[in-house]
Amino acid sequence: MKNESAESVLVDRCCLLCRIPLGVASGRGRDQISIARWALCLRIVDEQKVELIEKASGEVMVDLGEAWHNPGQVSQTLVWSRDSRRVAYGNRGYKEGEVSVYFWNGSSFEQVALPEELPSPDIKLPKDCGAVKNYGGAATPVRWLRSGDLELSSDLMMLCRESGATCTAEVRFTIAFDAQHHPSVKNVGKTKTEVSE
């Protein structure tokens, strides 16, 4: 059995905990990227770092920052385009979250700045709601469309203090990217609100 460095063992163990995206890269030739080449890893050292790594070498391709936590829910989401040249990362916390998008330039992933104000749900509260407690919400990447647009979902949850009802709202929207990868909000759907007693 071959000697392995402590670092490679750490990477192997780390990748057992990774969410590896499913799918097959399309296209041929030297620009083809296999999704199986990348992994999302959560490394616990001093803090919980999230990184996009190349599985074979363990090289960090993108430092995605610190993992936020939302009790009882998956906090990190990685969504690949069909050709594996674009990836969207969602990081959720208890009351908020963030989305970042990266494009492959042939040798590395470059981050694309998203619009500062993303659509949020227009929540409809019951008449007997009274004062509300805001439980927050955030945008989350859902999927890349064949057109190259990114579909996202934005949610918001509020508690009615008078009636005790919980109101959850969601809106779906897409972001389009031009040839220079400049983003713009394209389609915004209708808000869906659910009220549970």
mmCIF file of C-alpha atoms in Angstrom:
data_model
loop_
_atom_site.group_PDB
_atom_site.id
_atom_site.type_symbol
_atom_site.label_atom_id
_atom_site.label_comp_id
_atom_site.label_asym_id
_atom_site.label_seq_id
_atom_site.Cartn_x
_atom_site.Cartn_y
_atom_site.Cartn_z
ATOM 1 C CA MET A 1 0.000 0.000 0.000
ATOM 2 C CA LYS A 2 1.294 3.407 -0.996
ATOM 3 C CA ASN A 3 2.089 6.049 1.647
ATOM 4 C CA GLU A 4 -0.391 8.893 1.622
ATOM 5 C CA SER A 5 0.280 12.332 2.998
ATOM 6 C CA ALA A 6 -1.899 13.627 5.833
ATOM 7 C CA GLU A 7 -3.222 16.276 3.439
ATOM 8 C CA SER A 8 -4.431 13.752 0.843
ATOM 9 C CA VAL A 9 -6.097 11.648 3.546
ATOM 10 C CA LEU A 10 -7.857 14.809 4.813
ATOM 11 C CA VAL A 11 -9.057 15.600 1.285
ATOM 12 C CA ASP A 12 -10.301 12.027 0.770
ATOM 13 C CA ARG A 13 -12.149 12.061 4.080
ATOM 14 C CA CYS A 14 -13.485 15.517 3.370
ATOM 15 C CA CYS A 15 -14.851 14.452 0.000
ATOM 16 C CA LEU A 16 -16.841 11.683 1.642
ATOM 17 C CA LEU A 17 -18.862 14.490 3.248
ATOM 18 C CA CYS A 18 -19.177 16.537 0.059
ATOM 19 C CA ARG A 19 -22.256 17.107 -2.003
ATOM 20 C CA ILE A 20 -21.016 16.094 -5.440
ATOM 21 C CA PRO A 21 -23.322 17.390 -8.164
ATOM 22 C CA LEU A 22 -24.947 14.894 -10.483
ATOM 23 C CA GLY A 23 -25.044 15.079 -14.233
ATOM 24 C CA VAL A 24 -22.754 14.717 -17.187
ATOM 25 C CA ALA A 25 -20.842 17.490 -18.885
ATOM 26 C CA SER A 26 -21.822 18.148 -22.462
ATOM 27 C CA GLY A 27 -19.479 19.164 -25.241
ATOM 28 C CA ARG A 28 -16.249 17.717 -26.566
ATOM 29 C CA GLY A 29 -12.615 18.649 -26.874
ATOM 30 C CA ARG A 30 -10.148 20.362 -24.601
ATOM 31 C CA ASP A 31 -12.712 22.703 -23.011
ATOM 32 C CA GLN A 32 -14.886 19.867 -21.751
ATOM 33 C CA ILE A 33 -15.166 19.801 -17.969
ATOM 34 C CA SER A 34 -16.452 16.772 -16.118
ATOM 35 C CA ILE A 35 -18.671 17.556 -13.146
ATOM 36 C CA ALA A 36 -17.103 14.579 -11.399
ATOM 37 C CA ARG A 37 -13.897 16.659 -11.358
ATOM 38 C CA TRP A 38 -15.225 19.086 -8.737
ATOM 39 C CA ALA A 39 -16.562 18.675 -5.219
ATOM 40 C CA LEU A 40 -18.048 20.950 -2.585
ATOM 41 C CA CYS A 41 -16.226 20.350 0.670
ATOM 42 C CA LEU A 42 -16.861 21.455 4.207
ATOM 43 C CA ARG A 43 -13.555 21.532 6.058
ATOM 44 C CA ILE A 44 -13.672 21.920 9.795
ATOM 45 C CA VAL A 45 -10.464 23.496 11.061
ATOM 46 C CA ASP A 46 -10.842 26.688 13.111
ATOM 47 C CA GLU A 47 -14.125 27.469 11.387
ATOM 48 C CA GLN A 48 -16.322 25.652 8.898
ATOM 49 C CA LYS A 49 -14.832 26.549 5.535
ATOM 50 C CA VAL A 50 -16.648 25.725 2.321
ATOM 51 C CA GLU A 51 -14.503 25.210 -0.753
ATOM 52 C CA LEU A 52 -14.954 24.091 -4.328
ATOM 53 C CA ILE A 53 -12.068 21.707 -4.886
ATOM 54 C CA GLU A 54 -10.651 19.672 -7.723
ATOM 55 C CA LYS A 55 -11.113 16.135 -6.457
ATOM 56 C CA ALA A 56 -8.031 14.560 -8.037
ATOM 57 C CA SER A 57 -5.509 17.018 -6.597
ATOM 58 C CA GLY A 58 -7.399 18.479 -3.638
ATOM 59 C CA GLU A 59 -6.569 21.938 -5.019
ATOM 60 C CA VAL A 60 -8.920 24.659 -3.829
ATOM 61 C CA MET A 61 -10.494 26.237 -6.910
ATOM 62 C CA VAL A 62 -12.786 28.655 -5.034
ATOM 63 C CA ASP A 63 -12.885 29.595 -1.361
ATOM 64 C CA LEU A 64 -16.620 29.956 -0.737
ATOM 65 C CA GLY A 65 -16.203 31.307 2.785
ATOM 66 C CA GLU A 66 -17.685 30.101 6.032
ATOM 67 C CA ALA A 67 -20.684 27.772 6.176
ATOM 68 C CA TRP A 68 -23.784 29.374 7.642
ATOM 69 C CA HIS A 69 -26.201 27.188 9.545
ATOM 70 C CA ASN A 70 -29.950 26.875 9.639
ATOM 71 C CA PRO A 71 -31.017 24.249 12.206
ATOM 72 C CA GLY A 72 -32.774 21.283 10.639
ATOM 73 C CA GLN A 73 -32.101 22.352 7.048
ATOM 74 C CA VAL A 74 -29.365 21.934 4.463
ATOM 75 C CA SER A 75 -27.496 25.212 4.508
ATOM 76 C CA GLN A 76 -25.350 24.955 1.373
ATOM 77 C CA THR A 77 -26.526 24.411 -2.203
ATOM 78 C CA LEU A 78 -24.361 23.995 -5.294
ATOM 79 C CA VAL A 79 -26.109 24.118 -8.695
ATOM 80 C CA TRP A 80 -24.202 23.293 -11.892
ATOM 81 C CA SER A 81 -25.047 24.263 -15.459
ATOM 82 C CA ARG A 82 -25.354 21.367 -17.928
ATOM 83 C CA ASP A 83 -21.960 22.147 -19.480
ATOM 84 C CA SER A 84 -20.294 22.512 -16.052
ATOM 85 C CA ARG A 85 -18.930 25.942 -16.979
ATOM 86 C CA ARG A 86 -21.184 27.835 -14.520
ATOM 87 C CA VAL A 87 -21.968 27.123 -10.913
ATOM 88 C CA ALA A 88 -24.232 28.884 -8.411
ATOM 89 C CA TYR A 89 -23.654 28.556 -4.673
ATOM 90 C CA GLY A 90 -26.262 29.254 -2.009
ATOM 91 C CA ASN A 91 -25.302 29.652 1.647
ATOM 92 C CA ARG A 92 -28.189 29.901 4.132
ATOM 93 C CA GLY A 93 -28.208 31.003 7.721
ATOM 94 C CA TYR A 94 -30.995 31.233 10.261
ATOM 95 C CA LYS A 95 -32.582 34.466 8.937
ATOM 96 C CA GLU A 96 -30.621 35.305 5.808
ATOM 97 C CA GLY A 97 -28.434 33.919 3.081
ATOM 98 C CA GLU A 98 -26.283 34.721 0.087
ATOM 99 C CA VAL A 99 -25.906 33.519 -3.483
ATOM 100 C CA SER A 100 -22.736 33.655 -5.541
ATOM 101 C CA VAL A 101 -22.167 32.675 -9.176
ATOM 102 C CA TYR A 102 -18.950 31.546 -10.852
ATOM 103 C CA PHE A 103 -18.008 31.084 -14.528
ATOM 104 C CA TRP A 104 -15.174 28.813 -15.716
ATOM 105 C CA ASN A 105 -12.646 30.773 -17.800
ATOM 106 C CA GLY A 106 -10.581 27.795 -18.934
ATOM 107 C CA SER A 107 -8.251 27.670 -15.931
ATOM 108 C CA SER A 108 -10.265 28.892 -12.942
ATOM 109 C CA PHE A 109 -13.714 29.904 -11.751
ATOM 110 C CA GLU A 110 -14.358 33.674 -11.735
ATOM 111 C CA GLN A 111 -17.054 35.169 -9.533
ATOM 112 C CA VAL A 112 -19.751 37.267 -11.185
ATOM 113 C CA ALA A 113 -21.346 40.018 -9.095
ATOM 114 C CA LEU A 114 -25.119 39.604 -8.922
ATOM 115 C CA PRO A 115 -27.526 42.567 -8.745
ATOM 116 C CA GLU A 116 -27.528 44.051 -5.239
ATOM 117 C CA GLU A 117 -31.311 43.932 -4.916
ATOM 118 C CA LEU A 118 -32.734 40.541 -5.838
ATOM 119 C CA PRO A 119 -36.515 40.075 -5.946
ATOM 120 C CA SER A 120 -38.154 39.084 -2.681
ATOM 121 C CA PRO A 121 -41.676 37.805 -2.043
ATOM 122 C CA ASP A 122 -44.577 40.179 -1.584
ATOM 123 C CA ILE A 123 -45.996 38.339 1.416
ATOM 124 C CA LYS A 124 -49.771 38.513 2.015
ATOM 125 C CA LEU A 125 -50.576 38.491 5.735
ATOM 126 C CA PRO A 126 -53.997 37.537 7.158
ATOM 127 C CA LYS A 127 -56.180 40.382 8.461
ATOM 128 C CA ASP A 128 -56.072 39.017 12.029
ATOM 129 C CA CYS A 129 -52.290 38.777 11.996
ATOM 130 C CA GLY A 130 -51.533 41.778 14.211
ATOM 131 C CA ALA A 131 -47.864 42.414 14.908
ATOM 132 C CA VAL A 132 -45.428 40.100 13.135
ATOM 133 C CA LYS A 133 -42.113 38.495 13.967
ATOM 134 C CA ASN A 134 -39.835 38.291 10.937
ATOM 135 C CA TYR A 135 -38.084 34.932 10.672
ATOM 136 C CA GLY A 136 -36.227 36.128 7.585
ATOM 137 C CA GLY A 137 -35.585 34.472 4.283
ATOM 138 C CA ALA A 138 -33.150 34.428 1.397
ATOM 139 C CA ALA A 139 -32.613 33.620 -2.249
ATOM 140 C CA THR A 140 -31.469 30.122 -3.192
ATOM 141 C CA PRO A 141 -30.270 28.874 -6.587
ATOM 142 C CA VAL A 142 -32.641 26.304 -8.105
ATOM 143 C CA ARG A 143 -31.304 25.365 -11.563
ATOM 144 C CA TRP A 144 -29.607 26.562 -14.706
ATOM 145 C CA LEU A 145 -31.953 26.749 -17.685
ATOM 146 C CA ARG A 146 -30.968 25.631 -21.188
ATOM 147 C CA SER A 147 -30.950 29.310 -22.190
ATOM 148 C CA GLY A 148 -28.083 29.944 -19.749
ATOM 149 C CA ASP A 149 -30.319 31.833 -17.313
ATOM 150 C CA LEU A 150 -30.227 30.962 -13.629
ATOM 151 C CA GLU A 151 -33.505 30.244 -11.825
ATOM 152 C CA LEU A 152 -33.645 31.227 -8.169
ATOM 153 C CA SER A 153 -36.199 31.034 -5.393
ATOM 154 C CA SER A 154 -36.573 33.698 -2.710
ATOM 155 C CA ASP A 155 -38.526 32.973 0.447
ATOM 156 C CA LEU A 156 -39.698 34.841 3.520
ATOM 157 C CA MET A 157 -41.296 33.608 6.752
ATOM 158 C CA MET A 158 -43.240 35.636 9.333
ATOM 159 C CA LEU A 159 -45.116 34.725 12.510
ATOM 160 C CA CYS A 160 -48.392 36.485 13.329
ATOM 161 C CA ARG A 161 -48.188 37.305 17.037
ATOM 162 C CA GLU A 162 -51.982 37.665 17.508
ATOM 163 C CA SER A 163 -53.226 34.555 15.694
ATOM 164 C CA GLY A 164 -50.071 32.436 15.968
ATOM 165 C CA ALA A 165 -50.193 31.716 12.229
ATOM 166 C CA THR A 166 -46.977 31.195 10.314
ATOM 167 C CA CYS A 167 -46.890 32.846 6.881
ATOM 168 C CA THR A 168 -44.395 31.597 4.314
ATOM 169 C CA ALA A 169 -44.005 33.223 0.912
ATOM 170 C CA GLU A 170 -41.923 32.265 -2.102
ATOM 171 C CA VAL A 171 -41.211 33.877 -5.452
ATOM 172 C CA ARG A 172 -39.221 32.378 -8.337
ATOM 173 C CA PHE A 173 -37.192 34.514 -10.717
ATOM 174 C CA THR A 174 -34.454 34.209 -13.317
ATOM 175 C CA ILE A 175 -31.221 36.045 -13.859
ATOM 176 C CA ALA A 176 -29.866 36.359 -17.401
ATOM 177 C CA PHE A 177 -26.167 36.823 -18.220
ATOM 178 C CA ASP A 178 -24.881 38.594 -21.317
ATOM 179 C CA ALA A 179 -21.745 37.594 -23.286
ATOM 180 C CA GLN A 180 -19.536 39.421 -20.742
ATOM 181 C CA HIS A 181 -21.381 37.658 -17.875
ATOM 182 C CA HIS A 182 -23.156 40.833 -16.713
ATOM 183 C CA PRO A 183 -26.314 39.764 -14.868
ATOM 184 C CA SER A 184 -29.817 41.213 -15.011
ATOM 185 C CA VAL A 185 -33.085 40.100 -13.439
ATOM 186 C CA LYS A 186 -35.203 38.755 -16.282
ATOM 187 C CA ASN A 187 -38.455 37.124 -15.158
ATOM 188 C CA VAL A 188 -40.137 37.469 -11.777
ATOM 189 C CA GLY A 189 -43.017 35.119 -11.005
ATOM 190 C CA LYS A 190 -45.984 35.656 -8.709
ATOM 191 C CA THR A 191 -45.540 35.313 -4.974
ATOM 192 C CA LYS A 192 -47.109 32.206 -3.442
ATOM 193 C CA THR A 193 -48.071 32.603 0.224
ATOM 194 C CA GLU A 194 -49.000 29.760 2.577
ATOM 195 C CA VAL A 195 -50.565 30.332 5.999
ATOM 196 C CA SER A 196 -50.468 27.592 8.618
ATOM 197 C CA GLU A 197 -52.146 27.833 12.003
#
